[in-house]
Tab-separated table of C-alpha atoms and ligand atoms in Angstrom:
chain	number	residue	atom	x	y	z
A	1176	UNK	CA	77.665	58.780	57.447
A	1177	UNK	CA	74.368	57.908	59.157
A	1178	UNK	CA	71.574	57.910	56.625
A	1179	UNK	CA	67.967	58.455	57.523
A	1180	UNK	CA	66.029	55.684	55.867
A	1181	UNK	CA	62.342	56.114	56.353
A	1182	UNK	CA	60.838	55.546	52.933
A	1183	UNK	CA	60.523	51.740	53.012
A	1184	UNK	CA	59.090	51.590	56.529
A	1185	UNK	CA	56.764	54.501	55.833
A	1186	UNK	CA	55.368	52.660	52.853
A	1187	UNK	CA	54.678	49.654	55.084
A	1188	UNK	CA	52.391	51.637	57.361
A	1189	UNK	CA	50.779	53.316	54.364
A	1190	UNK	CA	50.207	49.944	52.717
A	1191	UNK	CA	48.529	48.702	55.873
A	1192	UNK	CA	46.408	51.810	55.898
A	1193	UNK	CA	46.966	52.621	59.547
A	1194	UNK	CA	49.543	55.380	59.822
A	1195	UNK	CA	50.410	54.983	63.495
A	1196	UNK	CA	50.704	57.841	65.932
A	1197	UNK	CA	53.995	57.586	67.748
A	1198	UNK	CA	53.017	59.788	70.676
A	1199	UNK	CA	51.716	57.654	73.533
A	1200	UNK	CA	48.526	58.576	75.308
A	1201	UNK	CA	47.563	58.188	78.922
A	1202	UNK	CA	45.583	54.922	79.252
A	1203	UNK	CA	43.147	56.587	81.705
A	1204	UNK	CA	42.478	59.950	80.088
A	1205	UNK	CA	43.508	59.320	76.492
A	1206	UNK	CA	45.536	62.555	76.674
A	1207	UNK	CA	48.850	62.545	74.811
A	1208	UNK	CA	51.712	62.095	77.294
A	1209	UNK	CA	54.361	63.650	75.078
A	1210	UNK	CA	56.236	60.339	75.214
A	1211	UNK	CA	57.205	58.716	71.946
A	1212	UNK	CA	56.790	54.997	71.368
A	1213	UNK	CA	59.364	53.068	69.349
A	1214	UNK	CA	58.851	54.116	65.729
A	1215	UNK	CA	60.387	51.847	63.078
A	1216	UNK	CA	59.791	54.474	60.378
A	1217	UNK	CA	62.277	56.799	62.140
A	1218	UNK	CA	65.075	54.223	61.776
A	1219	UNK	CA	68.574	55.564	61.141
A	1220	UNK	CA	71.016	53.130	59.554
A	1221	UNK	CA	74.752	53.504	59.913
A	1222	UNK	CA	76.239	50.712	57.858
A	1223	UNK	CA	79.312	48.871	59.070
A	1224	UNK	CA	82.278	49.815	56.836
A	1225	UNK	CA	84.387	46.868	57.952
A	1226	UNK	CA	82.204	43.845	57.273
A	1227	UNK	CA	83.570	40.608	58.674
A	1228	UNK	CA	83.437	37.110	57.228
A	1229	UNK	CA	81.017	34.900	59.228
A	1230	UNK	CA	82.892	31.920	60.719
A	1231	UNK	CA	82.442	28.543	59.001
A	1232	UNK	CA	79.238	26.962	60.306
A	1233	UNK	CA	81.092	23.853	61.470
A	1234	UNK	CA	83.140	25.932	63.956
A	1235	UNK	CA	80.242	27.801	65.605
A	1236	UNK	CA	80.086	27.880	69.396
A	1237	UNK	CA	76.757	29.114	70.848
A	1238	UNK	CA	76.804	32.880	71.355
A	1239	UNK	CA	80.487	33.458	70.584
A	1240	UNK	CA	80.374	35.345	67.281
A	1241	UNK	CA	78.148	38.268	66.400
A	1242	UNK	CA	76.791	39.695	63.169
A	1243	UNK	CA	78.063	42.999	61.755
A	1244	UNK	CA	75.231	45.200	63.001
A	1245	UNK	CA	73.216	45.842	66.139
A	1246	UNK	CA	70.012	47.725	66.826
A	1247	UNK	CA	69.967	50.341	69.591
A	1248	UNK	CA	67.059	52.452	70.852
A	1249	UNK	CA	67.508	54.928	73.697
A	1250	UNK	CA	64.716	55.816	76.065
A	1251	UNK	CA	64.352	58.761	78.396
A	1252	UNK	CA	61.633	59.401	80.954
A	1253	UNK	CA	60.872	62.889	79.656
A	1254	UNK	CA	60.782	62.191	75.936
A	1255	UNK	CA	60.172	58.453	75.519
A	1256	UNK	CA	61.827	56.328	72.841
A	1257	UNK	CA	64.338	58.057	70.559
A	1258	UNK	CA	64.831	57.250	66.863
A	1259	UNK	CA	66.016	53.627	66.504
A	1260	UNK	CA	69.523	53.120	65.118
A	1261	UNK	CA	71.086	50.209	63.309
A	1262	UNK	CA	74.831	50.625	63.752
A	1263	UNK	CA	78.041	48.593	63.599
A	1264	UNK	CA	78.210	45.906	66.313
A	1265	UNK	CA	80.488	47.197	69.036
A	1266	UNK	CA	81.052	48.069	72.708
A	1267	UNK	CA	78.686	50.265	74.702
A	1268	UNK	CA	79.939	53.202	76.725
A	1269	UNK	CA	78.199	53.436	80.085
A	1270	UNK	CA	78.832	55.486	83.180
A	1271	UNK	CA	80.100	53.345	86.087
A	1272	UNK	CA	77.242	54.718	88.183
A	1273	UNK	CA	74.675	53.352	85.694
A	1274	UNK	CA	71.949	51.500	87.576
A	1275	UNK	CA	72.470	48.371	85.460
A	1276	UNK	CA	75.793	47.707	87.252
A	1277	UNK	CA	74.335	48.104	90.732
A	1278	UNK	CA	70.744	46.850	90.842
A	1279	UNK	CA	70.582	44.755	87.663
A	1280	UNK	CA	67.618	46.303	85.824
A	1281	UNK	CA	68.188	44.019	82.845
A	1282	UNK	CA	65.982	41.683	80.847
A	1283	UNK	CA	66.317	39.799	77.619
A	1284	UNK	CA	64.671	37.628	74.996
A	1285	UNK	CA	65.892	34.706	72.927
A	1286	UNK	CA	64.529	34.081	69.432
A	1287	UNK	CA	65.860	32.873	66.098
A	1288	UNK	CA	65.851	33.752	62.399
A	1289	UNK	CA	65.872	30.797	60.010
A	1290	UNK	CA	66.579	30.453	56.296
A	1291	UNK	CA	63.793	28.372	54.816
A	1292	UNK	CA	64.003	25.779	52.053
A	1293	UNK	CA	63.751	28.570	49.474
A	1294	UNK	CA	66.382	30.744	51.179
A	1295	UNK	CA	63.846	33.196	52.586
A	1296	UNK	CA	64.301	34.442	56.168
A	1297	UNK	CA	61.724	33.549	58.803
A	1298	UNK	CA	61.015	34.321	62.448
A	1299	UNK	CA	59.081	32.005	64.768
A	1300	UNK	CA	56.231	33.565	66.789
A	1301	UNK	CA	58.011	36.923	67.341
A	1302	UNK	CA	54.794	38.349	68.836
A	1303	UNK	CA	55.243	36.000	71.826
A	1304	UNK	CA	58.759	37.283	72.484
A	1305	UNK	CA	57.615	40.903	72.227
A	1306	UNK	CA	54.747	40.308	74.630
A	1307	UNK	CA	57.016	38.571	77.137
A	1308	UNK	CA	59.664	41.287	76.845
A	1309	UNK	CA	57.061	43.929	77.667
A	1310	UNK	CA	55.828	41.855	80.625
A	1311	UNK	CA	59.408	41.643	81.939
A	1312	UNK	CA	59.921	45.396	81.359
A	1313	UNK	CA	56.789	46.247	83.312
A	1314	UNK	CA	57.898	44.113	86.269
A	1315	UNK	CA	61.381	45.658	86.235
A	1316	UNK	CA	60.070	49.260	86.032
A	1317	UNK	CA	61.709	49.614	82.636
A	1318	UNK	CA	59.852	51.219	79.712
A	1319	UNK	CA	57.446	49.200	77.565
A	1320	UNK	CA	57.108	49.631	73.802
A	1321	UNK	CA	55.212	48.599	70.689
A	1322	UNK	CA	56.117	44.980	69.986
A	1323	UNK	CA	55.038	45.436	66.357
A	1324	UNK	CA	57.520	48.255	65.842
A	1325	UNK	CA	60.384	46.345	67.470
A	1326	UNK	CA	59.565	43.286	65.341
A	1327	UNK	CA	59.838	45.450	62.202
A	1328	UNK	CA	63.215	46.734	63.383
A	1329	UNK	CA	64.437	43.195	64.110
A	1330	UNK	CA	63.293	42.207	60.605
A	1331	UNK	CA	65.331	45.098	59.210
A	1332	UNK	CA	68.379	44.091	61.271
A	1333	UNK	CA	68.329	40.429	60.260
A	1334	UNK	CA	67.786	41.246	56.598
A	1335	UNK	CA	70.760	43.621	56.664
A	1336	UNK	CA	72.852	40.843	58.263
A	1337	UNK	CA	71.226	37.982	56.350
A	1338	UNK	CA	74.669	36.712	55.247
A	1339	UNK	CA	75.130	35.811	58.942
A	1340	UNK	CA	72.185	33.377	58.882
A	1341	UNK	CA	73.697	29.980	58.128
A	1342	UNK	CA	71.671	28.126	55.521
A	1343	UNK	CA	72.469	24.550	56.586
A	1344	UNK	CA	69.406	22.832	58.056
A	1345	UNK	CA	69.276	23.145	61.836
A	1346	UNK	CA	71.453	26.279	61.820
A	1347	UNK	CA	70.013	29.702	62.555
A	1348	UNK	CA	70.740	33.244	63.699
A	1349	UNK	CA	70.077	33.569	67.423
A	1350	UNK	CA	68.608	37.000	68.225
A	1351	UNK	CA	69.097	38.573	71.640
A	1352	UNK	CA	66.902	41.620	72.359
A	1353	UNK	CA	68.026	43.187	75.653
A	1354	UNK	CA	66.721	46.077	77.739
A	1355	UNK	CA	68.775	47.730	80.489
A	1356	UNK	CA	68.403	50.716	82.810
A	1357	UNK	CA	71.293	53.078	82.093
A	1358	UNK	CA	70.618	56.125	84.245
A	1359	UNK	CA	73.829	57.351	85.894
A	1360	UNK	CA	72.587	57.619	89.469
A	1361	UNK	CA	72.908	55.395	92.528
A	1362	UNK	CA	69.431	55.797	93.989
A	1363	UNK	CA	67.214	52.700	93.978
A	1364	UNK	CA	64.387	54.133	91.890
A	1365	UNK	CA	62.943	53.677	88.406
A	1366	UNK	CA	65.620	54.321	85.778
A	1367	UNK	CA	65.032	57.559	83.899
A	1368	UNK	CA	67.257	56.395	81.033
A	1369	UNK	CA	67.202	53.010	79.372
A	1370	UNK	CA	68.721	51.302	76.352
A	1371	UNK	CA	67.112	48.609	74.275
A	1372	UNK	CA	69.560	46.796	72.016
A	1373	UNK	CA	69.411	43.750	69.777
A	1374	UNK	CA	72.438	41.672	68.817
A	1375	UNK	CA	72.535	38.433	66.838
A	1376	UNK	CA	74.758	35.387	66.692
A	1377	UNK	CA	74.932	32.518	64.179
A	1378	UNK	CA	74.336	29.185	65.924
A	1379	UNK	CA	74.468	25.531	64.997
A	1380	UNK	CA	71.967	22.779	65.738
A	1381	UNK	CA	71.884	21.515	69.292
A	1382	UNK	CA	72.146	17.934	68.102
A	1383	UNK	CA	74.731	17.463	65.371
A	1384	UNK	CA	75.088	13.709	65.745
A	1385	UNK	CA	71.785	12.509	67.156
A	1386	UNK	CA	70.184	13.223	70.522
A	1387	UNK	CA	72.231	13.364	73.701
A	1388	UNK	CA	69.894	12.803	76.650
A	1389	UNK	CA	70.915	14.666	79.806
A	1390	UNK	CA	71.039	13.711	83.465
A	1391	UNK	CA	69.453	16.108	85.960
A	1392	UNK	CA	70.179	16.725	89.617
A	1393	UNK	CA	67.110	17.530	91.714
A	1394	UNK	CA	68.379	19.086	94.944
A	1395	UNK	CA	65.401	20.064	97.138
A	1396	UNK	CA	67.547	22.557	99.062
A	1397	UNK	CA	67.851	24.834	96.002
A	1398	UNK	CA	65.098	27.140	94.698
A	1399	UNK	CA	65.045	28.957	91.343
A	1400	UNK	CA	61.773	30.841	91.742
A	1401	UNK	CA	59.024	31.206	94.319
A	1402	UNK	CA	55.442	32.474	94.474
A	1403	UNK	CA	55.484	36.249	94.465
A	1404	UNK	CA	59.012	36.223	93.046
A	1405	UNK	CA	60.231	36.999	89.533
A	1406	UNK	CA	60.869	33.546	88.034
A	1407	UNK	CA	58.205	34.070	85.395
A	1408	UNK	CA	60.093	37.025	83.888
A	1409	UNK	CA	63.193	36.806	81.718
A	1410	UNK	CA	65.264	39.060	83.973
A	1411	UNK	CA	69.051	38.812	83.711
A	1412	UNK	CA	69.249	38.570	87.506
A	1413	UNK	CA	67.425	35.202	87.427
A	1414	UNK	CA	70.245	33.455	85.550
A	1415	UNK	CA	73.615	34.371	87.115
A	1416	UNK	CA	72.833	32.578	90.396
A	1417	UNK	CA	72.087	29.299	88.569
A	1418	UNK	CA	75.591	29.020	87.114
A	1419	UNK	CA	77.296	27.942	90.336
A	1420	UNK	CA	74.520	25.449	90.999
A	1421	UNK	CA	74.983	23.880	87.567
A	1422	UNK	CA	78.771	23.690	88.090
A	1423	UNK	CA	78.213	21.783	91.332
A	1424	UNK	CA	75.792	19.357	89.672
A	1425	UNK	CA	78.269	18.843	86.808
A	1426	UNK	CA	80.959	17.769	89.303
A	1427	UNK	CA	78.627	14.922	90.269
A	1428	UNK	CA	77.927	13.940	86.665
A	1429	UNK	CA	74.630	15.771	86.066
A	1430	UNK	CA	74.473	18.225	83.149
A	1431	UNK	CA	71.571	20.276	84.464
A	1432	UNK	CA	69.457	21.009	87.514
A	1433	UNK	CA	65.896	19.941	87.898
A	1434	UNK	CA	64.502	22.838	89.881
A	1435	UNK	CA	62.068	21.780	92.602
A	1436	UNK	CA	59.839	23.877	94.793
A	1437	UNK	CA	58.469	23.405	98.291
A	1438	UNK	CA	58.328	20.522	100.731
A	1439	UNK	CA	56.189	18.567	98.271
A	1440	UNK	CA	59.104	18.771	95.793
A	1441	UNK	CA	57.054	20.161	92.906
A	1442	UNK	CA	58.915	19.964	89.590
A	1443	UNK	CA	59.293	23.380	87.953
A	1444	UNK	CA	61.956	23.722	85.253
A	1445	UNK	CA	65.094	22.082	83.839
A	1446	UNK	CA	68.072	24.471	83.886
A	1447	UNK	CA	66.753	27.273	81.673
A	1448	UNK	CA	64.128	25.178	79.920
A	1449	UNK	CA	60.505	24.288	80.587
A	1450	UNK	CA	59.756	20.721	81.632
A	1451	UNK	CA	57.571	18.029	80.080
A	1452	UNK	CA	56.865	14.557	81.503
A	1453	UNK	CA	54.949	11.730	79.789
A	1454	UNK	CA	53.125	9.129	81.882
A	1455	UNK	CA	51.262	5.967	80.911
A	1456	UNK	CA	47.839	5.903	82.552
A	1457	UNK	CA	45.865	2.883	83.746
A	1458	UNK	CA	43.318	3.299	80.932
A	1459	UNK	CA	46.105	2.953	78.368
A	1460	UNK	CA	46.273	6.625	77.444
A	1461	UNK	CA	49.444	8.735	77.587
A	1462	UNK	CA	49.430	11.923	79.642
A	1463	UNK	CA	51.761	14.751	78.620
A	1464	UNK	CA	52.289	16.920	81.697
A	1465	UNK	CA	53.891	20.337	82.099
A	1466	UNK	CA	53.728	22.493	85.239
A	1467	UNK	CA	51.139	25.315	85.028
A	1468	UNK	CA	52.104	28.995	84.715
A	1469	UNK	CA	51.712	29.627	88.444
A	1470	UNK	CA	54.271	32.419	88.764
A	1471	UNK	CA	57.351	30.237	89.190
A	1472	UNK	CA	57.434	29.035	85.572
A	1473	UNK	CA	58.856	31.022	82.653
A	1474	UNK	CA	56.142	31.152	79.958
A	1475	UNK	CA	58.228	29.595	77.175
A	1476	UNK	CA	57.347	30.035	73.517
A	1477	UNK	CA	58.441	26.432	72.923
A	1478	UNK	CA	56.310	25.248	75.868
A	1479	UNK	CA	53.281	27.041	74.457
A	1480	UNK	CA	53.983	25.659	70.964
A	1481	UNK	CA	54.277	22.069	72.210
A	1482	UNK	CA	51.015	22.424	74.154
A	1483	UNK	CA	49.268	23.914	71.111
A	1484	UNK	CA	50.521	21.237	68.715
A	1485	UNK	CA	49.676	18.441	71.163
A	1486	UNK	CA	46.155	19.814	71.660
A	1487	UNK	CA	45.638	20.103	67.885
A	1488	UNK	CA	46.724	16.470	67.643
A	1489	UNK	CA	44.228	15.441	70.340
A	1490	UNK	CA	41.362	17.367	68.714
A	1491	UNK	CA	42.366	15.824	65.347
A	1492	UNK	CA	42.671	19.339	63.868
A	1493	UNK	CA	46.288	18.546	62.949
A	1494	UNK	CA	47.298	14.975	63.856
A	1495	UNK	CA	51.051	14.469	64.320
A	1496	UNK	CA	52.754	11.290	63.220
A	1497	UNK	CA	54.529	9.530	66.059
A	1498	UNK	CA	52.334	10.929	68.850
A	1499	UNK	CA	50.131	8.439	70.721
A	1500	UNK	CA	46.514	8.401	69.450
A	1501	UNK	CA	45.247	8.355	72.987
A	1502	UNK	CA	46.975	11.481	74.312
A	1503	UNK	CA	45.891	13.664	77.221
A	1504	UNK	CA	47.508	17.104	77.582
A	1505	UNK	CA	47.780	18.444	81.143
A	1506	UNK	CA	49.048	21.680	82.603
A	1507	UNK	CA	49.182	20.558	86.194
A	1508	UNK	CA	51.477	20.301	89.171
A	1509	UNK	CA	53.591	17.148	89.451
A	1510	UNK	CA	55.994	16.286	92.259
A	1511	UNK	CA	58.912	13.950	92.893
A	1512	UNK	CA	56.662	11.552	94.810
A	1513	UNK	CA	54.564	10.999	91.685
A	1514	UNK	CA	57.693	10.668	89.508
A	1515	UNK	CA	59.162	8.012	91.831
A	1516	UNK	CA	55.874	6.073	91.958
A	1517	UNK	CA	55.507	6.197	88.179
A	1518	UNK	CA	59.100	5.072	87.764
A	1519	UNK	CA	58.529	2.081	90.079
A	1520	UNK	CA	55.321	1.154	88.220
A	1521	UNK	CA	57.011	1.504	84.857
A	1522	UNK	CA	54.599	4.242	83.791
A	1523	UNK	CA	57.188	7.045	83.560
A	1524	UNK	CA	57.794	6.953	79.829
A	1525	UNK	CA	59.455	10.221	78.846
A	1526	UNK	CA	60.906	13.459	80.195
A	1527	UNK	CA	62.311	16.423	78.262
A	1528	UNK	CA	63.183	20.087	78.541
A	1529	UNK	CA	61.799	22.608	76.022
A	1530	UNK	CA	63.266	25.931	74.882
A	1531	UNK	CA	64.335	27.954	71.846
A	1532	UNK	CA	67.980	26.806	71.885
A	1533	UNK	CA	67.450	23.035	71.608
A	1534	UNK	CA	63.659	22.910	71.052
A	1535	UNK	CA	63.617	19.647	73.041
A	1536	UNK	CA	66.240	18.157	75.339
A	1537	UNK	CA	65.530	14.542	76.397
A	1538	UNK	CA	66.292	13.490	79.985
A	1539	UNK	CA	67.390	9.940	80.840
A	1540	UNK	CA	68.234	10.202	84.548
A	1541	UNK	CA	67.234	12.253	87.599
A	1542	UNK	CA	69.359	12.243	90.743
A	1543	UNK	CA	67.267	12.864	93.862
A	1544	UNK	CA	68.144	12.267	97.539
A	1545	UNK	CA	71.131	10.070	96.813
A	1546	UNK	CA	69.550	7.796	94.197
A	1547	UNK	CA	69.067	7.845	90.451
A	1548	UNK	CA	65.717	7.536	88.728
A	1549	UNK	CA	66.164	6.137	85.219
A	1550	UNK	CA	63.933	7.448	82.455
A	1551	UNK	CA	63.503	5.714	79.107
A	1552	UNK	CA	65.011	7.805	76.311
A	1553	UNK	CA	64.470	5.423	73.390
A	1554	UNK	CA	67.095	3.812	71.189
A	1555	UNK	CA	67.860	7.111	69.462
A	1556	UNK	CA	68.246	9.031	72.736
A	1557	UNK	CA	64.801	10.653	72.599
A	1558	UNK	CA	61.294	9.372	73.224
A	1559	UNK	CA	58.485	9.474	70.643
A	1560	UNK	CA	56.882	12.691	71.952
A	1561	UNK	CA	60.141	14.694	72.043
A	1562	UNK	CA	61.016	13.441	68.561
A	1563	UNK	CA	57.590	14.232	67.098
A	1564	UNK	CA	57.613	17.729	68.656
A	1565	UNK	CA	61.112	18.505	67.398
A	1566	UNK	CA	60.082	17.532	63.880
A	1567	UNK	CA	56.774	19.427	63.933
A	1568	UNK	CA	58.364	22.620	65.252
A	1569	UNK	CA	61.356	22.564	62.880
A	1570	UNK	CA	59.044	21.866	59.933
A	1571	UNK	CA	57.147	25.056	60.821
A	1572	UNK	CA	60.292	27.108	61.517
A	1573	UNK	CA	61.862	26.126	58.197
A	1574	UNK	CA	58.660	26.711	56.236
A	1575	UNK	CA	58.392	23.050	55.199
A	1576	UNK	CA	54.756	23.297	56.240
A	1577	UNK	CA	52.607	26.403	56.111
A	1578	UNK	CA	51.770	27.690	59.564
A	1579	UNK	CA	50.815	31.137	60.915
A	1580	UNK	CA	53.564	30.834	63.601
A	1581	UNK	CA	56.255	31.157	60.942
A	1582	UNK	CA	56.609	34.776	59.796
A	1583	UNK	CA	58.476	35.797	56.640
A	1584	UNK	CA	60.836	38.671	57.376
A	1585	UNK	CA	60.135	40.170	53.920
A	1586	UNK	CA	56.490	40.608	54.978
A	1587	UNK	CA	57.601	42.737	57.945
A	1588	UNK	CA	59.790	45.190	56.026
B	3041	PLP	C1	63.854	31.269	78.089
B	3041	PLP	C2	63.472	30.253	79.113
B	3041	PLP	C3	62.682	29.137	78.806
B	3041	PLP	C4	62.289	28.782	77.401
B	3041	PLP	O1	61.567	29.763	76.754
B	3041	PLP	P1	61.454	29.741	75.151
B	3041	PLP	O2	60.644	30.941	74.862
B	3041	PLP	O3	60.796	28.480	74.785
B	3041	PLP	O4	62.860	29.805	74.634
B	3041	PLP	C5	62.305	28.292	79.833
B	3041	PLP	N1	62.698	28.512	81.100
B	3041	PLP	C6	63.469	29.558	81.433
B	3041	PLP	C7	63.858	29.740	82.859
B	3041	PLP	C8	63.886	30.452	80.446
B	3041	PLP	O5	64.672	31.468	80.769
C-alpha cells in the first residue's frame, strides 16, 4: 500500500527556515506558471515486499545488479513535476510510439554513494551532477528541476537501500539518474511527457589488484564531438556510437579510444573519461594539462576535482603528498604533434583518464598512425600524479579527511 510520507522531509524545510514554494514562476515576469517543480516533501514510498539479498561483493560486475528500490518522477507539460515515488525496482511500461524510442531524448548522470569509515553514507559533490543534469535537460528540450530537491530524494533512496552499499573499501553504490521523453507521439517536437528515474547498482573498485594501465588507439578519422555539437552534455545518444569504435580498437589490442579532433589532432577525451597529460618543462617544473571546456569536452566532476586539488596544492592551501612541488596546472589545448615531440624528448611523463567509475585510469601506450607512443606508467602501473589524485579523492569520498565535497546523506534527509 503506497504510504504518503511527508513528515520527515517537511521538517527538513522547516528546520532550514525556507519553506519552498513548489509552483514555478516565469523568469521574466515572476508570475506563477502553474507548473510544479520537483518537491521532495510530496514523496510517496511504496516499499518493496520482496527484498532481495545483495550479491556477494566479490562477484559484482559493474552495473549488473540493482538495489530493491527506484525513484520515479513523472513530468507533464501542463502540470509540471508530479509527486515523486520511491517504488520497487522493476520494468517500465512505455508506449511503442514514445519519443524516447525514436529520437533518443535521453540523458543521464553517474554518481556514487559511499559508506565511510564510521559506516555513514556519503555522496560526492552531488550538486555538480544536478547542475550538469539540468544543463543536459535544457539542451535536449527536456524539463529542468530543482537539483536540491532531487538530491534529497536520492538521499532518501540510498538510505532506504543502504544495505546495498557495500562497506568494503573501494566499493560503492553507483547511482544512475536518468531523464527520458516519454510522450506517445511521433512528431519531432519537445516531449510533453517525461520521466525522471533513479536506479542504483552496487559496484566494486576498478582496481582490485593494483593499477592496470590501458593502451589507447587514436584514430584521426573518428570524431566523438565537435564545436556546436552535443559532446559536452551527458546525452544517451553520445555513447551508443562509441561502442563499435571501441570494439574495433580492442581487436587491435587497444582497450580504449583516444578521441581526437580536427586536422591538428587535438586530444579531447579517453573513451568516456576526461584526459590528463603531465609534461616535464625545460625549467624543471611539471605541467598538468587537460583540454579546456570548449564545447567538445564533457565537464567531468572528477576532472574539476583534480583541477581543484592540484590548484590547492600549487597555492599551498592544501599540499598533496606525492605531487611535484613545482607544478603548473593548465587547461589548454594539446595535440598529437606536441605529444610525439614530448615523447621523443623524454618529457612526456604521465597520461591518465579521469571519471567517476575509476577516478583515474593510467595510460601506458597510444597507437597513432601505425606506431605506438610509449608512456611511463611507473612500477606500480600508475604515475605519481594519478596515484596522488586517486588517494586524495578517495580520502575525501570515504570521509577520511573532512572536506565540503563529501556530503553526509543523513544531513540531506
Ligand atoms: C561522464 C563522463 C566523463 C566523466 O565525468 P565524471 O563526472 O567525472 O564522472 C568524462 N567524459 C565523458 C564523455 C563522460 O560521459
